[in-house]
């Protein structure tokens, strides 16, 4: 049985406590991951703090060169890393490659960090006085990341942190931990000094140690809203900066003037891709007016065509859920929806894949006539379940979405520029797609929702990510000429 260790100060480190890691396609235990706590977190902090002393003084060119090397290694090892992700998460290898690509885009963004970190200079703000500003790294920072994107979400954090001069401790999900260790090895090959990037596996003990350790300056988190609130509360109480991205309930609105075949194609992929285990998954389709019956008819056909099976089999479009508990939770949600009055148009419960009968599979489920009072609408199911809510108008759809406590992503399918503009201006959601079902922004923008989808006010990656991992200094200078007498005043200084 393979044991997955921590990675601290450039070396593997073990712990006595372990937890099983399963293959979701077979249901079999395939490895053990070590679980750390305060002792391991403290060791990582000590290593990161020591590395920061020299890393913060490294040149921007040196840091960027490491990122160029790291980026190429991600390209060279994409297939291997994709298979590691698929084996522990369950998603298809193609989907895993996709998340690596989107994570790699953040590395490419920081390869051009010189332009982003440029300060400004103001000449002669007062007689003989100039002002300039620049940004400096925080120190030791940490990331706590979820199971659903074991490569991409951490890549939204640590390249930005490291390229700006910080050192980093990653606490990945213990459900699919191997990707983090693989990335650590790539960093070492890229020339990153030991201690700059560290990995500590664990559960709540490790999380709490990160949130309270006095040597950690900032914490980045992606996960459910209740845990995001907990992380934000605890970390800020201990004087840390916090990025805390929470859950979602993403709506795709379909107007009668939309190309329904096009909309249904993209909504199907957005709802069932990665088995719905995405914070940007389309979990609600709001069918407006006359679009409803035709849209449901097309979605029913397309849901039935989704190819479900092991993620490493070519042609498969949707793999298993990550755990048995997740499978049971999603299937129970469909049962509850039916009991509360929803119409189960497509039923994914009880799916068995030949040769993988013990895998954590469930098929796509499509629910019609869902109301905002039903659990299937209110809860983030995090599985391949698409709920259809019917609305009479675009304005009613906007009101429905704005009343939802989440505000991560939303989409509108329409052929009307006026409707699109009205939607994007009035909707209370952070990331919006127009005829785009999963509007994840490019790496040179920042990712973050509104309301309960973002706790605090710090989005991730892009310009906001650079600001999060650095702090500004403003320097006011005067260089008097030799023997020049400059009178000092006792009044509050002005620029005259």
PDB file of N, CA and C in Angstrom, residues 233-267:
ATOM      1  N   UNK A 233     -13.270  33.870   9.953  1.00  0.00           N
ATOM      2  CA  UNK A 233     -13.413  34.331  11.346  1.00  0.00           C
ATOM      3  C   UNK A 233     -12.169  34.008  12.172  1.00  0.00           C
ATOM      4  N   UNK A 234     -11.705  32.763  12.077  1.00  0.00           N
ATOM      5  CA  UNK A 234     -10.576  32.337  12.894  1.00  0.00           C
ATOM      6  C   UNK A 234      -9.272  33.000  12.462  1.00  0.00           C
ATOM      7  N   UNK A 235      -9.040  33.049  11.154  1.00  0.00           N
ATOM      8  CA  UNK A 235      -7.776  33.598  10.670  1.00  0.00           C
ATOM      9  C   UNK A 235      -7.684  35.101  10.922  1.00  0.00           C
ATOM     10  N   UNK A 236      -8.767  35.837  10.661  1.00  0.00           N
ATOM     11  CA  UNK A 236      -8.729  37.274  10.914  1.00  0.00           C
ATOM     12  C   UNK A 236      -8.596  37.565  12.399  1.00  0.00           C
ATOM     13  N   UNK A 237      -9.199  36.722  13.239  1.00  0.00           N
ATOM     14  CA  UNK A 237      -9.068  36.902  14.689  1.00  0.00           C
ATOM     15  C   UNK A 237      -7.622  36.736  15.144  1.00  0.00           C
ATOM     16  N   UNK A 238      -6.835  36.011  14.337  1.00  0.00           N
ATOM     17  CA  UNK A 238      -5.415  35.819  14.659  1.00  0.00           C
ATOM     18  C   UNK A 238      -4.518  36.705  13.795  1.00  0.00           C
ATOM     19  N   UNK A 239      -5.093  37.779  13.260  1.00  0.00           N
ATOM     20  CA  UNK A 239      -4.306  38.803  12.605  1.00  0.00           C
ATOM     21  C   UNK A 239      -3.840  38.503  11.197  1.00  0.00           C
ATOM     22  N   UNK A 240      -4.509  37.587  10.506  1.00  0.00           N
ATOM     23  CA  UNK A 240      -4.060  37.202   9.164  1.00  0.00           C
ATOM     24  C   UNK A 240      -4.945  37.825   8.078  1.00  0.00           C
ATOM     25  N   UNK A 241      -4.357  38.038   6.932  1.00  0.00           N
ATOM     26  CA  UNK A 241      -5.160  38.317   5.748  1.00  0.00           C
ATOM     27  C   UNK A 241      -5.846  37.028   5.318  1.00  0.00           C
ATOM     28  N   UNK A 242      -7.039  37.156   4.720  1.00  0.00           N
ATOM     29  CA  UNK A 242      -7.782  35.954   4.334  1.00  0.00           C
ATOM     30  C   UNK A 242      -8.433  36.134   2.971  1.00  0.00           C
ATOM     31  N   UNK A 243      -8.212  35.157   2.095  1.00  0.00           N
ATOM     32  CA  UNK A 243      -9.046  34.932   0.917  1.00  0.00           C
ATOM     33  C   UNK A 243      -9.926  33.736   1.260  1.00  0.00           C
ATOM     34  N   UNK A 244     -11.242  33.888   1.214  1.00  0.00           N
ATOM     35  CA  UNK A 244     -12.128  32.779   1.568  1.00  0.00           C
ATOM     36  C   UNK A 244     -13.258  32.694   0.549  1.00  0.00           C
ATOM     37  N   UNK A 245     -13.141  31.736  -0.371  1.00  0.00           N
ATOM     38  CA  UNK A 245     -14.137  31.541  -1.408  1.00  0.00           C
ATOM     39  C   UNK A 245     -15.037  30.384  -1.011  1.00  0.00           C
ATOM     40  N   UNK A 246     -16.348  30.630  -1.027  1.00  0.00           N
ATOM     41  CA  UNK A 246     -17.303  29.641  -0.550  1.00  0.00           C
ATOM     42  C   UNK A 246     -18.065  28.948  -1.665  1.00  0.00           C
ATOM     43  N   UNK A 247     -19.277  28.519  -1.329  1.00  0.00           N
ATOM     44  CA  UNK A 247     -20.070  27.689  -2.227  1.00  0.00           C
ATOM     45  C   UNK A 247     -20.837  28.488  -3.269  1.00  0.00           C
ATOM     46  N   UNK A 248     -21.734  27.795  -3.962  1.00  0.00           N
ATOM     47  CA  UNK A 248     -22.421  28.429  -5.086  1.00  0.00           C
ATOM     48  C   UNK A 248     -23.733  27.710  -5.397  1.00  0.00           C
ATOM     49  N   UNK A 249     -24.592  28.421  -6.068  1.00  0.00           N
ATOM     50  CA  UNK A 249     -25.784  27.860  -6.699  1.00  0.00           C
ATOM     51  C   UNK A 249     -25.957  28.641  -7.991  1.00  0.00           C
ATOM     52  N   UNK A 250     -25.354  28.131  -9.054  1.00  0.00           N
ATOM     53  CA  UNK A 250     -25.244  28.890 -10.297  1.00  0.00           C
ATOM     54  C   UNK A 250     -26.433  28.650 -11.220  1.00  0.00           C
ATOM     55  N   UNK A 251     -27.012  29.735 -11.691  1.00  0.00           N
ATOM     56  CA  UNK A 251     -28.185  29.690 -12.563  1.00  0.00           C
ATOM     57  C   UNK A 251     -27.791  29.992 -14.008  1.00  0.00           C
ATOM     58  N   UNK A 252     -28.397  29.274 -14.943  1.00  0.00           N
ATOM     59  CA  UNK A 252     -28.303  29.597 -16.359  1.00  0.00           C
ATOM     60  C   UNK A 252     -29.712  29.944 -16.837  1.00  0.00           C
ATOM     61  N   UNK A 253     -29.897  31.179 -17.260  1.00  0.00           N
ATOM     62  CA  UNK A 253     -31.202  31.649 -17.714  1.00  0.00           C
ATOM     63  C   UNK A 253     -31.286  31.475 -19.221  1.00  0.00           C
ATOM     64  N   UNK A 254     -32.408  30.915 -19.680  1.00  0.00           N
ATOM     65  CA  UNK A 254     -32.597  30.681 -21.116  1.00  0.00           C
ATOM     66  C   UNK A 254     -33.845  31.428 -21.572  1.00  0.00           C
ATOM     67  N   UNK A 255     -33.650  32.403 -22.460  1.00  0.00           N
ATOM     68  CA  UNK A 255     -34.770  33.172 -22.999  1.00  0.00           C
ATOM     69  C   UNK A 255     -35.337  32.500 -24.246  1.00  0.00           C
ATOM     70  N   UNK A 256     -36.595  32.795 -24.578  1.00  0.00           N
ATOM     71  CA  UNK A 256     -37.213  32.165 -25.757  1.00  0.00           C
ATOM     72  C   UNK A 256     -36.483  32.459 -27.063  1.00  0.00           C
ATOM     73  N   UNK A 257     -35.734  33.583 -27.144  1.00  0.00           N
ATOM     74  CA  UNK A 257     -35.046  33.904 -28.391  1.00  0.00           C
ATOM     75  C   UNK A 257     -33.694  33.213 -28.513  1.00  0.00           C
ATOM     76  N   UNK A 258     -33.319  32.425 -27.523  1.00  0.00           N
ATOM     77  CA  UNK A 258     -32.026  31.739 -27.567  1.00  0.00           C
ATOM     78  C   UNK A 258     -32.074  30.564 -28.543  1.00  0.00           C
ATOM     79  N   UNK A 259     -30.915  30.179 -29.036  1.00  0.00           N
ATOM     80  CA  UNK A 259     -30.778  28.931 -29.778  1.00  0.00           C
ATOM     81  C   UNK A 259     -30.825  27.804 -28.747  1.00  0.00           C
ATOM     82  N   UNK A 260     -31.958  27.126 -28.649  1.00  0.00           N
ATOM     83  CA  UNK A 260     -32.170  26.175 -27.561  1.00  0.00           C
ATOM     84  C   UNK A 260     -31.248  24.966 -27.660  1.00  0.00           C
ATOM     85  N   UNK A 261     -30.938  24.537 -28.869  1.00  0.00           N
ATOM     86  CA  UNK A 261     -30.016  23.411 -29.013  1.00  0.00           C
ATOM     87  C   UNK A 261     -28.623  23.805 -28.499  1.00  0.00           C
ATOM     88  N   UNK A 262     -28.193  25.011 -28.869  1.00  0.00           N
ATOM     89  CA  UNK A 262     -26.907  25.530 -28.395  1.00  0.00           C
ATOM     90  C   UNK A 262     -26.917  25.654 -26.874  1.00  0.00           C
ATOM     91  N   UNK A 263     -27.971  26.243 -26.325  1.00  0.00           N
ATOM     92  CA  UNK A 263     -28.058  26.441 -24.874  1.00  0.00           C
ATOM     93  C   UNK A 263     -28.053  25.109 -24.138  1.00  0.00           C
ATOM     94  N   UNK A 264     -28.844  24.162 -24.636  1.00  0.00           N
ATOM     95  CA  UNK A 264     -28.936  22.863 -23.968  1.00  0.00           C
ATOM     96  C   UNK A 264     -27.604  22.114 -24.012  1.00  0.00           C
ATOM     97  N   UNK A 265     -26.900  22.207 -25.133  1.00  0.00           N
ATOM     98  CA  UNK A 265     -25.571  21.590 -25.240  1.00  0.00           C
ATOM     99  C   UNK A 265     -24.652  22.084 -24.135  1.00  0.00           C
ATOM    100  N   UNK A 266     -24.597  23.405 -23.982  1.00  0.00           N
ATOM    101  CA  UNK A 266     -23.669  23.995 -23.033  1.00  0.00           C
ATOM    102  C   UNK A 266     -24.143  23.829 -21.592  1.00  0.00           C
ATOM    103  N   UNK A 267     -25.420  23.885 -21.355  1.00  0.00           N
ATOM    104  CA  UNK A 267     -25.935  23.677 -20.000  1.00  0.00           C
ATOM    105  C   UNK A 267     -25.697  22.234 -19.566  1.00  0.00           C
TER     106      UNK A 267
END
